[in-house]
Amino acid sequence: MEEIYAKFVSQKISKTRWRPLPPGSLQTAETFATGSWDNEENYISLWSIGDFGNLDSDGGFEGDHQLLCDIRHHGDVMDLQFFDQERIVAASSTGCVTVFLHHPNNQTLSVNQQWTTAHYHTGPGSPSYSSAPCTGVVCNNPEIVTVGEDGRINLFRADHKEAVRTIDNADSSTLHAVTFLRTPEILTVNSIGQLKIWDFRQQGNEPSQILSLTGDRVPLHCVDRHPNQQHVVATGGQDGMLSIWDVRQGTMPVSLLKAHEAEMWEVHFHPSNPEHLFTCSEDGSLWHWDASTDVPEKSSLFHQEMSSHYAAQAALKLLSSSNLPAWASRGGRSSTFLSHSISNQANVHQSVISSWLSTDPAKDRIEITSLLPSRSLSVNTLDVLGPCLVCGTDAEAIYVTRHLFS
Amino acid sequence: MEELDGEPTVTLIPGVNSKKNQMYFDWGPGEMLVCETSFNKKEKSEMVPSCPFIYIIRKDVDVYSQILRKLFNESHGIFLGLQRIDEELTGKSRKSQLVRVSKNYRSVIRACMEEMHQVAIAAKDPANGRQFSSQVSILSAMELIWNLCEILFIEVAPAGPLLLHLLDWVRLHVCEVDSLSADVLGSENPSKHDSFWNLVTILVLQGRLDEARQMLSKEADASPASAGICRIMGDLMRTMPILSPGNTQTLTELELKWQHWHEECERYLQDSTFATSPHLESLLKIMLGDEAALLEQKELLSNWYHFLVTRLLYSNPTVKPIDLHYYAQSSLDLFLGGESSPEPLDNILLAAFEFDIHQVIKECSIALSNWWFVAHLTDLLDHCKLLQSHNLYFGSNMREFLLLEYASGLFAHPSLWQLGVDYFDYCPELGRVSLELHIERIPLNTEQKALKVLRICEQRQMTEQVRSICKILAMKAVRNNRLGSALSWSIRAKDAAFATLVSDRFLRDYCERGCFSDLDLIDNLGPAMMLSDRLTFLGKYREFHRMYGEKRFADAASLLLSLMTSRIAPRSFWMTLLTDALPLLEQKQTYELMRCLEDLTSRRPVHGESDTEQLQDDDIETTKVEMLRLSLARNLARAIIREGSLEGS
C-alpha cells in the first residue's frame, strides 16, 4: 500500500462511489463520483483516475485523480449511488432525491429526475411543512429505495413520477442506511441498534424480521451484504464495532468485532473478493480486514495449539496505527450464541461456509491493515472496485489507490 | 492603552449611508454585523426608505478562499504531527524533526502558491486575475519569511553553513534566472544573445559559479580574442574556496584560503587584466565584494536581501549570525539609497536578521491578512523553545493567543469548524472554554452532523454541551412528532425530565388512539427504562399489553397490579389501568384495586389537580367510576364464590 494518492479538494467529502464497469468489461475502475457536505455550496463531482493525453509521459500524474465535471447539489449529500453507467442517485439533507445524468461527450452533469419531497416530517401542502434529511439510498435498476430521518421508506422507479410504494413511520427512530437483501427484500439499520428486513411483497407497515443488538441499543450507521452469500450481512455501529449477522438465524449478530474508536461510517465487502472487507470511521482510520483462509496450518494439528491470543497478536503486528483491535466477541452474551451458530452450521451441511460466520478466531484469523498513514479527521466514506479503493474525508482530501492487493 | 502599531483600515460598506443614518453593529467571534438604525429621526412619522439589509463584515476573509482551504486542511495535519513530537527527544534528532516539519509547512505554502498562480493565469476577468496575483505575492512573501526564520531560528546555522543556507534561500526566491538561462541556451548563438551577460552576472551574483564558468566557455569558443581572459576568469571562479558540507576543513583554514583567493582577484584588478572586457571587469569587481559594483546591478539583484547575501558571499563568507543584523541594516540602507522607504516585508526580514522573533510575529500579524501564518509559525518556534519567556498582558501566552484567533476564524466558517477543534485542544489555558463556547453555536441541520459534534464533545468529556445538543435534537424530534427519536435522544442525554415528557406524550397518544406507536423502540428499552419513573411505567405498561396479547393473563394481571400499587403510574392514567384490569380480576387483587379506586376518588378534593377537577365536573367520568365500583364489587363477589368453591372441593 505505498501508492495511495491524496488530493485536497476544498470540500468536505461525504460520499464516494466508483462508477460500475460495463458487464463483461476487463477494464479497471477509472471514474468515481463524490458528494460534499456542510459547505455553503455542495457539489456532486465526477473524477477520473485514467491517464490523460496532455500529461507528461514520465507518468508523473499516474494515480492522481482529475476533476471531470461537477454540479451544484442543494443540501448536504447524504448518500450517493450509481444507478447505471450514466446515472447517479443522490440523497439530500433537504429530503430531496435527485437522479443526475452524466453526458460523457461534453463532460457535464444534469438533473435527470427529482423527487423533491421524498422525506418530510410534516407533509407537503401543509403550512408547517418541514423536510427531513434522506439518509440512505440504494439502487437496483429500475428500483431506487430511500430511507430518512423521518423513518420513512420510499420505493421509486426510474421514469415514475411518484413513489411506487411508501412505508410511512416504518421506523420510530432514524433510519441510517439501506441495502437490498434479495429482491424484493431490503434491509435497513436504525439509530437504536436494529436491523429490519422488509419485504415489498407484503402489504402493511411491519417489517418481516427484526434483528437487534440487545441491551445497549447502539445506533447502527452502515450495512453491507455479502455479495455471494446473501444471508451474511455486516454492519457498523456508533461505538465503532463491526457486527456480522446471519439473517437466516437468530436475532442477534454472529460476531461482534471491536474495531474503530468512534462511529463506523461505512462498511463494504469487496464485491469480487468478499473475503476482504473495508471499514472507515469518524476516528480518521480506514481499515482493510482480510479473512481469506489460505493459512496453511489450518489443516494441520498446529492450529489447535494456537490460542486466540496468538491470532490476535498476529493481527496486531500488521496494524501500524497505535489503536489495536481487541479481539472480543463481547462478553458472555455472544459466546452463548457462538455455540448455537456452530451447531446450526453443522446441521446445514453447507459446502461453503463463509469465513465471516466462523467464530473460531484460531482457525480463521482476520488480518487488519490500516490503510491511511496518519489519522486526523473523520473518513466519511469509501468504495472498492477491483484493485481500486477511494475514500473521502472531513479533512477535505480524497485518497485513491489502484493497487489494493499488491 | 497601548499605542497603535498601524492605522486601522477603513472598510466601506456599500449601501449604508453613515452620514445620514446612524449605524448599529455587533461583534461575533469572527465577524461583525452592521445595519442602519432609524434612531434619532426627529418626529418623522413616515419612514425615510433606508437600507433594509443587515451586513456581515468578515474579519478573516482569507478563510473563504477555495485554494487557501487546502492550505488550512493540509497544514492541520502537519500541526497535529508537530504537537505529537515526543517531548523527550532532544538535541539533533529533535532539531531535524522540527526542520522537517518546517519544510512540510513551506511545501504546502508553495503548492498553494503554484495553484493560485495557475488560477491567476487562467482567470478570464482581469480584476479576478489581479486578486489571485496579489494572493500569490502574499503567499510568496510568507514562504520567504518562513524560510528565513527556518534558517535563523530553527536550523540555527553557525558561521559558514549560515551563508550557504542564505544562498539557497535567495536562489529559491529569485528564480527568474532559470527561465532566462533556458532562453539564452536555447538560442542559436548563446554568447551573442542580448541577455547573455545579464545571465552570467546573475549567476555570479547568486554564487552559481560553475554555471557561470560554463557560460564563459561558450563566450571563449565564440570569440577567440577574449578566450584568454575568459579562461583566467574561469580559473578564478573555479578556485574560489567554499565550504562544502562533507568537508572537514575548519573555518580558520577556509578563511585563510579565501583571503589568498581574494588577494589574487585584487591583483588581477590592479593589473587591469580584464580592461579589454568591461563585462568581465565588472564581474571581477563583484567577486571582490565591491559595493559600488554590486549596486550597479540593482536591476539584476531585484531586492536588498539578495544584495545582502551576495555582498556577504564576496566580502565575508564566514559571517557570524550575531553580525548579520549589522550587514542587513546597511544593505537595506545602501540598496534603497534614501529613494524609497522600507516596506512591511523589509521590516519583517530586518527584524528576523536582528533575531527579534517577537517583532517578526508582530509585524507579520499587522501586515498579513490572515492568522494562519503567525499562528503556525509561532507554534513551531514555541516548539523550538524560543518563546517561553514572553507573556502577554492579556490571555495566556502569545502562541496560545494566536492559535485561538486562528481557530476562532475557522469556527466562523460554515465548514472549516472541524479543523478549529484540534487547535483549541492544544491551547492548554483557554482552549477548552473557547471550544465550549464555539461548539454550541454550530448549526445542527442533520443528525449526522449532530453526531459528529456530539462525538467531539464526548471525547472531551464536555457533559454540559452533550446534554444541550441531545436536548436540542430531542426538542426538534418532538416538534416533528417523532416521539421515538425524541425518546432516544433524551435517553442518550440521560435527561430524565425530558424522558418523562416524551413518555407522557406516548401515553396520551395511547389514550387517544387506543394503540401504541413506535413499538420497536418501547419494546427494546432495556436498562434505559430506569431513566425516569414515567418511562419505566411506559415500558412496563407496554409489557402488560404484550403479555395480555400472548394470553398470559395471570402474569399480566400481577404486573398491572404492581404498577398500580407501587404508585409508579401517573394518577391521570389510573382510570385507564382500572378499566384494563377488569377482565383479569381475582379476589385478592380486587381488594387492592378497590383501594386504588377509593384512593383516586377520595383524594380528589385534597389535591385539586386539574384533571381530577375535570373528572368531578364530568358526568361521564362519574358514571365510569360508578361502573368501575360496581364491576369491582361484582367481580369480588364472583371471585369469592369461585375461590371459595375451589378451596371447598
Short mmCIF file of N, CA and C in Angstrom, two decimals, chain A residues 8-12 37-40 76 78 93 121 130 133 149-151 169-174 176 190 192 194 196 210 212 215 217 221 238-239 261-263 265 282 375-378 380 394-396, chain B residues 58 64 66-67 69-70 73-74 76-77 80 84 413-419 422 445-449 451-452 455-456 459 480 482-485 487-489 491-492 518-521 524-528:
data_model
loop_
_atom_site.label_atom_id
_atom_site.label_comp_id
_atom_site.label_asym_id
_atom_site.label_seq_id
_atom_site.Cartn_x
_atom_site.Cartn_y
_atom_site.Cartn_z
N PHE A 8 -6.30 17.28 -2.05
CA PHE A 8 -7.18 18.16 -1.29
C PHE A 8 -8.11 18.87 -2.25
N VAL A 9 -9.41 18.89 -1.91
CA VAL A 9 -10.39 19.33 -2.90
C VAL A 9 -11.25 20.49 -2.42
N SER A 10 -10.92 21.07 -1.28
CA SER A 10 -11.64 22.25 -0.79
C SER A 10 -13.12 22.00 -0.52
N GLN A 11 -13.48 20.76 -0.28
CA GLN A 11 -14.84 20.49 0.19
C GLN A 11 -14.83 19.20 1.00
N LYS A 12 -15.63 19.20 2.06
CA LYS A 12 -15.69 18.00 2.88
C LYS A 12 -16.46 16.93 2.12
N TRP A 37 -20.49 17.74 1.76
CA TRP A 37 -21.48 18.09 2.78
C TRP A 37 -20.96 19.29 3.59
N ASP A 38 -21.88 19.96 4.25
CA ASP A 38 -21.54 21.01 5.20
C ASP A 38 -20.78 22.18 4.57
N ASN A 39 -20.93 22.35 3.28
CA ASN A 39 -20.35 23.53 2.64
C ASN A 39 -21.46 24.52 2.34
N GLU A 40 -21.06 25.74 2.09
CA GLU A 40 -22.08 26.72 1.70
C GLU A 40 -22.75 26.29 0.41
N ASP A 76 -26.76 18.98 1.96
CA ASP A 76 -25.66 18.03 2.09
C ASP A 76 -25.96 16.78 1.28
N MET A 78 -26.13 13.20 1.38
CA MET A 78 -26.15 12.23 2.47
C MET A 78 -25.79 10.83 1.98
N SER A 93 -29.88 16.28 2.31
CA SER A 93 -30.35 16.60 3.65
C SER A 93 -31.64 17.40 3.60
N HIS A 121 -41.14 15.62 7.59
CA HIS A 121 -41.78 15.39 8.89
C HIS A 121 -43.25 15.77 8.83
N SER A 130 -42.20 20.65 6.96
CA SER A 130 -40.77 20.60 7.28
C SER A 130 -40.19 19.32 6.72
N PRO A 133 -34.07 15.00 6.44
CA PRO A 133 -32.96 14.52 5.62
C PRO A 133 -33.18 13.09 5.13
N GLU A 149 -34.51 10.38 7.99
CA GLU A 149 -34.64 10.66 9.41
C GLU A 149 -36.10 10.61 9.86
N ASP A 150 -37.01 10.70 8.89
CA ASP A 150 -38.43 10.63 9.22
C ASP A 150 -38.90 9.19 9.40
N GLY A 151 -37.99 8.23 9.29
CA GLY A 151 -38.36 6.83 9.48
C GLY A 151 -39.20 6.28 8.34
N ASN A 169 -43.72 5.97 8.66
CA ASN A 169 -43.46 5.51 10.02
C ASN A 169 -42.95 4.08 10.07
N ALA A 170 -42.11 3.72 9.13
CA ALA A 170 -41.57 2.37 9.12
C ALA A 170 -40.70 2.17 10.35
N ASP A 171 -40.13 3.25 10.83
CA ASP A 171 -39.25 3.13 11.99
C ASP A 171 -39.51 4.32 12.90
N SER A 172 -39.49 4.03 14.20
CA SER A 172 -39.75 5.11 15.14
C SER A 172 -38.52 5.98 15.32
N SER A 173 -37.35 5.45 14.96
CA SER A 173 -36.15 6.26 15.08
C SER A 173 -35.60 6.51 13.68
N THR A 174 -34.44 7.13 13.63
CA THR A 174 -33.86 7.48 12.34
C THR A 174 -33.32 6.25 11.64
N HIS A 176 -30.67 4.85 9.18
CA HIS A 176 -29.37 5.36 8.78
C HIS A 176 -28.88 4.83 7.43
N ASN A 190 -31.08 1.18 11.96
CA ASN A 190 -31.59 2.41 12.55
C ASN A 190 -30.77 2.85 13.76
N ILE A 192 -31.41 2.79 16.86
CA ILE A 192 -31.50 2.09 18.14
C ILE A 192 -31.00 0.66 18.00
N GLN A 194 -31.11 -1.61 15.58
CA GLN A 194 -31.91 -2.67 14.98
C GLN A 194 -31.67 -2.80 13.49
N LYS A 196 -33.67 -4.29 10.24
CA LYS A 196 -35.01 -4.75 9.89
C LYS A 196 -35.03 -5.19 8.43
N ILE A 210 -37.02 -8.56 12.54
CA ILE A 210 -36.20 -7.56 13.24
C ILE A 210 -35.06 -8.28 13.93
N SER A 212 -31.58 -7.44 16.35
CA SER A 212 -31.07 -6.27 17.08
C SER A 212 -29.91 -6.61 17.98
N GLY A 215 -29.72 -4.82 24.50
CA GLY A 215 -29.04 -4.13 25.59
C GLY A 215 -28.74 -2.68 25.30
N ARG A 217 -28.46 -0.83 22.73
CA ARG A 217 -29.15 -0.07 21.69
C ARG A 217 -28.20 0.87 20.96
N HIS A 221 -24.84 2.51 11.83
CA HIS A 221 -24.71 3.56 10.82
C HIS A 221 -24.58 3.05 9.40
N GLN A 238 -22.17 2.89 16.15
CA GLN A 238 -21.69 4.15 16.72
C GLN A 238 -20.44 3.97 17.57
N ASP A 239 -20.30 2.81 18.21
CA ASP A 239 -19.13 2.55 19.03
C ASP A 239 -17.96 2.02 18.21
N GLU A 261 -12.55 3.47 17.05
CA GLU A 261 -12.79 4.14 18.33
C GLU A 261 -14.01 5.05 18.28
N ALA A 262 -14.54 5.28 17.10
CA ALA A 262 -15.72 6.14 17.00
C ALA A 262 -16.61 5.58 15.90
N GLU A 263 -17.66 6.32 15.58
CA GLU A 263 -18.65 5.85 14.60
C GLU A 263 -18.00 5.21 13.38
N TRP A 265 -18.57 4.73 9.75
CA TRP A 265 -19.49 5.36 8.80
C TRP A 265 -19.83 4.44 7.63
N GLU A 282 -15.19 7.69 11.97
CA GLU A 282 -15.08 9.07 12.45
C GLU A 282 -13.71 9.32 13.10
N ARG A 375 -3.67 9.81 11.19
CA ARG A 375 -5.10 9.96 11.42
C ARG A 375 -5.41 11.37 11.86
N SER A 376 -6.43 11.94 11.27
CA SER A 376 -6.86 13.20 11.83
C SER A 376 -8.38 13.25 11.82
N LEU A 377 -8.96 13.86 10.81
CA LEU A 377 -10.41 13.99 10.81
C LEU A 377 -11.08 12.77 10.19
N SER A 378 -12.38 12.72 10.38
CA SER A 378 -13.19 11.57 10.00
C SER A 378 -13.01 11.14 8.55
N ASN A 380 -15.23 9.67 6.02
CA ASN A 380 -16.68 9.51 5.95
C ASN A 380 -17.12 8.38 5.04
N ASP A 394 -13.28 14.39 6.06
CA ASP A 394 -13.65 15.73 6.51
C ASP A 394 -12.46 16.68 6.42
N ALA A 395 -11.25 16.12 6.27
CA ALA A 395 -10.09 16.99 6.08
C ALA A 395 -10.00 17.41 4.62
N GLU A 396 -11.09 17.23 3.89
CA GLU A 396 -11.23 17.69 2.51
C GLU A 396 -10.24 17.04 1.56
N ARG B 58 -16.79 40.35 7.44
CA ARG B 58 -15.90 39.28 7.83
C ARG B 58 -14.50 39.83 8.05
N TYR B 64 -12.25 32.21 3.42
CA TYR B 64 -13.24 31.85 2.42
C TYR B 64 -12.65 31.54 1.05
N GLN B 66 -11.13 29.38 -1.75
CA GLN B 66 -11.18 27.95 -2.05
C GLN B 66 -9.79 27.32 -2.03
N ILE B 67 -8.81 28.06 -2.53
CA ILE B 67 -7.47 27.48 -2.62
C ILE B 67 -6.80 27.47 -1.26
N ARG B 69 -8.15 27.06 1.44
CA ARG B 69 -8.73 25.97 2.23
C ARG B 69 -7.82 24.76 2.23
N LYS B 70 -7.18 24.53 1.08
CA LYS B 70 -6.26 23.40 1.01
C LYS B 70 -5.09 23.61 1.96
N ASN B 73 -6.34 22.89 5.46
CA ASN B 73 -6.56 21.47 5.73
C ASN B 73 -5.25 20.68 5.79
N GLU B 74 -4.37 20.97 4.87
CA GLU B 74 -3.14 20.20 4.82
C GLU B 74 -2.25 20.56 6.00
N HIS B 76 -3.19 21.52 8.82
CA HIS B 76 -3.79 20.98 10.04
C HIS B 76 -3.15 19.65 10.41
N GLY B 77 -2.94 18.80 9.37
CA GLY B 77 -2.29 17.52 9.62
C GLY B 77 -0.87 17.69 10.12
N LEU B 80 -0.88 18.82 13.74
CA LEU B 80 -1.12 17.72 14.68
C LEU B 80 0.14 16.88 14.86
N ARG B 84 2.50 16.15 18.35
CA ARG B 84 2.74 14.80 18.87
C ARG B 84 4.22 14.46 18.92
N HIS B 413 -16.29 29.93 9.95
CA HIS B 413 -16.56 29.42 8.61
C HIS B 413 -17.56 28.27 8.71
N PRO B 414 -18.51 28.21 7.77
CA PRO B 414 -19.54 27.17 7.91
C PRO B 414 -19.02 25.74 7.84
N SER B 415 -17.89 25.50 7.22
CA SER B 415 -17.47 24.09 7.19
C SER B 415 -16.06 23.82 7.71
N LEU B 416 -15.27 24.84 7.97
CA LEU B 416 -13.91 24.56 8.46
C LEU B 416 -13.85 24.40 9.97
N TRP B 417 -15.01 24.49 10.63
CA TRP B 417 -15.02 24.45 12.09
C TRP B 417 -14.37 23.20 12.66
N GLN B 418 -14.45 22.08 11.92
CA GLN B 418 -13.87 20.84 12.45
C GLN B 418 -12.36 20.95 12.66
N LEU B 419 -11.71 21.73 11.79
CA LEU B 419 -10.27 21.91 11.95
C LEU B 419 -9.97 22.66 13.24
N ASP B 422 -9.17 20.91 16.82
CA ASP B 422 -7.86 20.40 17.22
C ASP B 422 -6.94 21.53 17.68
N ASN B 445 -28.07 20.81 11.27
CA ASN B 445 -29.18 20.60 10.35
C ASN B 445 -29.49 19.14 10.08
N THR B 446 -28.51 18.26 10.30
CA THR B 446 -28.83 16.84 10.16
C THR B 446 -28.34 16.11 11.41
N GLU B 447 -28.88 14.92 11.62
CA GLU B 447 -28.45 14.14 12.77
C GLU B 447 -26.99 13.73 12.61
N GLN B 448 -26.60 13.49 11.38
CA GLN B 448 -25.22 13.08 11.15
C GLN B 448 -24.24 14.13 11.63
N LYS B 449 -24.55 15.38 11.32
CA LYS B 449 -23.68 16.47 11.77
C LYS B 449 -23.72 16.55 13.29
N LEU B 451 -24.19 14.18 15.30
CA LEU B 451 -23.40 13.07 15.86
C LEU B 451 -21.92 13.41 15.86
N LYS B 452 -21.49 14.10 14.83
CA LYS B 452 -20.08 14.48 14.77
C LYS B 452 -19.76 15.48 15.88
N ARG B 455 -19.72 13.68 19.15
CA ARG B 455 -18.50 12.88 19.33
C ARG B 455 -17.37 13.78 19.83
N ILE B 456 -17.27 14.96 19.25
CA ILE B 456 -16.24 15.91 19.69
C ILE B 456 -16.42 16.23 21.17
N GLN B 459 -15.73 13.05 23.47
CA GLN B 459 -14.30 12.73 23.60
C GLN B 459 -13.62 13.64 24.60
N ASN B 480 -41.37 17.61 15.50
CA ASN B 480 -41.69 16.90 14.26
C ASN B 480 -42.54 15.67 14.51
N ARG B 482 -41.79 13.06 16.12
CA ARG B 482 -41.01 11.84 16.08
C ARG B 482 -40.69 11.44 17.51
N LEU B 483 -41.70 10.86 18.17
CA LEU B 483 -41.54 10.57 19.59
C LEU B 483 -40.44 9.56 19.84
N GLY B 484 -40.33 8.58 18.96
CA GLY B 484 -39.30 7.56 19.13
C GLY B 484 -37.91 8.18 19.15
N SER B 485 -37.67 9.03 18.17
CA SER B 485 -36.40 9.72 18.09
C SER B 485 -36.16 10.56 19.34
N LEU B 487 -37.33 10.23 22.26
CA LEU B 487 -37.03 9.39 23.42
C LEU B 487 -35.58 8.90 23.36
N SER B 488 -35.15 8.48 22.18
CA SER B 488 -33.76 8.03 22.04
C SER B 488 -32.79 9.12 22.46
N TRP B 489 -33.05 10.34 22.00
CA TRP B 489 -32.13 11.43 22.32
C TRP B 489 -32.13 11.74 23.80
N ILE B 491 -32.76 9.67 26.14
CA ILE B 491 -32.06 8.57 26.82
C ILE B 491 -30.55 8.79 26.69
N ARG B 492 -30.12 9.20 25.50
CA ARG B 492 -28.69 9.42 25.30
C ARG B 492 -28.19 10.56 26.21
N ASP B 518 -44.55 3.30 17.67
CA ASP B 518 -43.12 3.11 17.95
C ASP B 518 -42.84 1.92 18.87
N LEU B 519 -43.52 0.81 18.60
CA LEU B 519 -43.31 -0.37 19.43
C LEU B 519 -41.88 -0.87 19.38
N ASP B 520 -41.22 -0.73 18.21
CA ASP B 520 -39.86 -1.26 18.08
C ASP B 520 -38.95 -0.66 19.14
N LEU B 521 -39.21 0.60 19.46
CA LEU B 521 -38.38 1.26 20.47
C LEU B 521 -38.82 0.88 21.88
N ASN B 524 -37.88 -2.39 23.26
CA ASN B 524 -36.46 -2.68 23.41
C ASN B 524 -35.73 -1.66 24.28
N LEU B 525 -36.45 -1.13 25.24
CA LEU B 525 -35.82 -0.09 26.06
C LEU B 525 -34.66 -0.63 26.89
N GLY B 526 -34.81 -1.84 27.39
CA GLY B 526 -33.75 -2.42 28.22
C GLY B 526 -33.52 -1.60 29.48
N PRO B 527 -32.27 -1.53 29.91
CA PRO B 527 -31.96 -0.82 31.14
C PRO B 527 -32.27 0.68 31.06
N ALA B 528 -32.34 1.21 29.85
CA ALA B 528 -32.60 2.64 29.69
C ALA B 528 -33.94 3.02 30.30
#
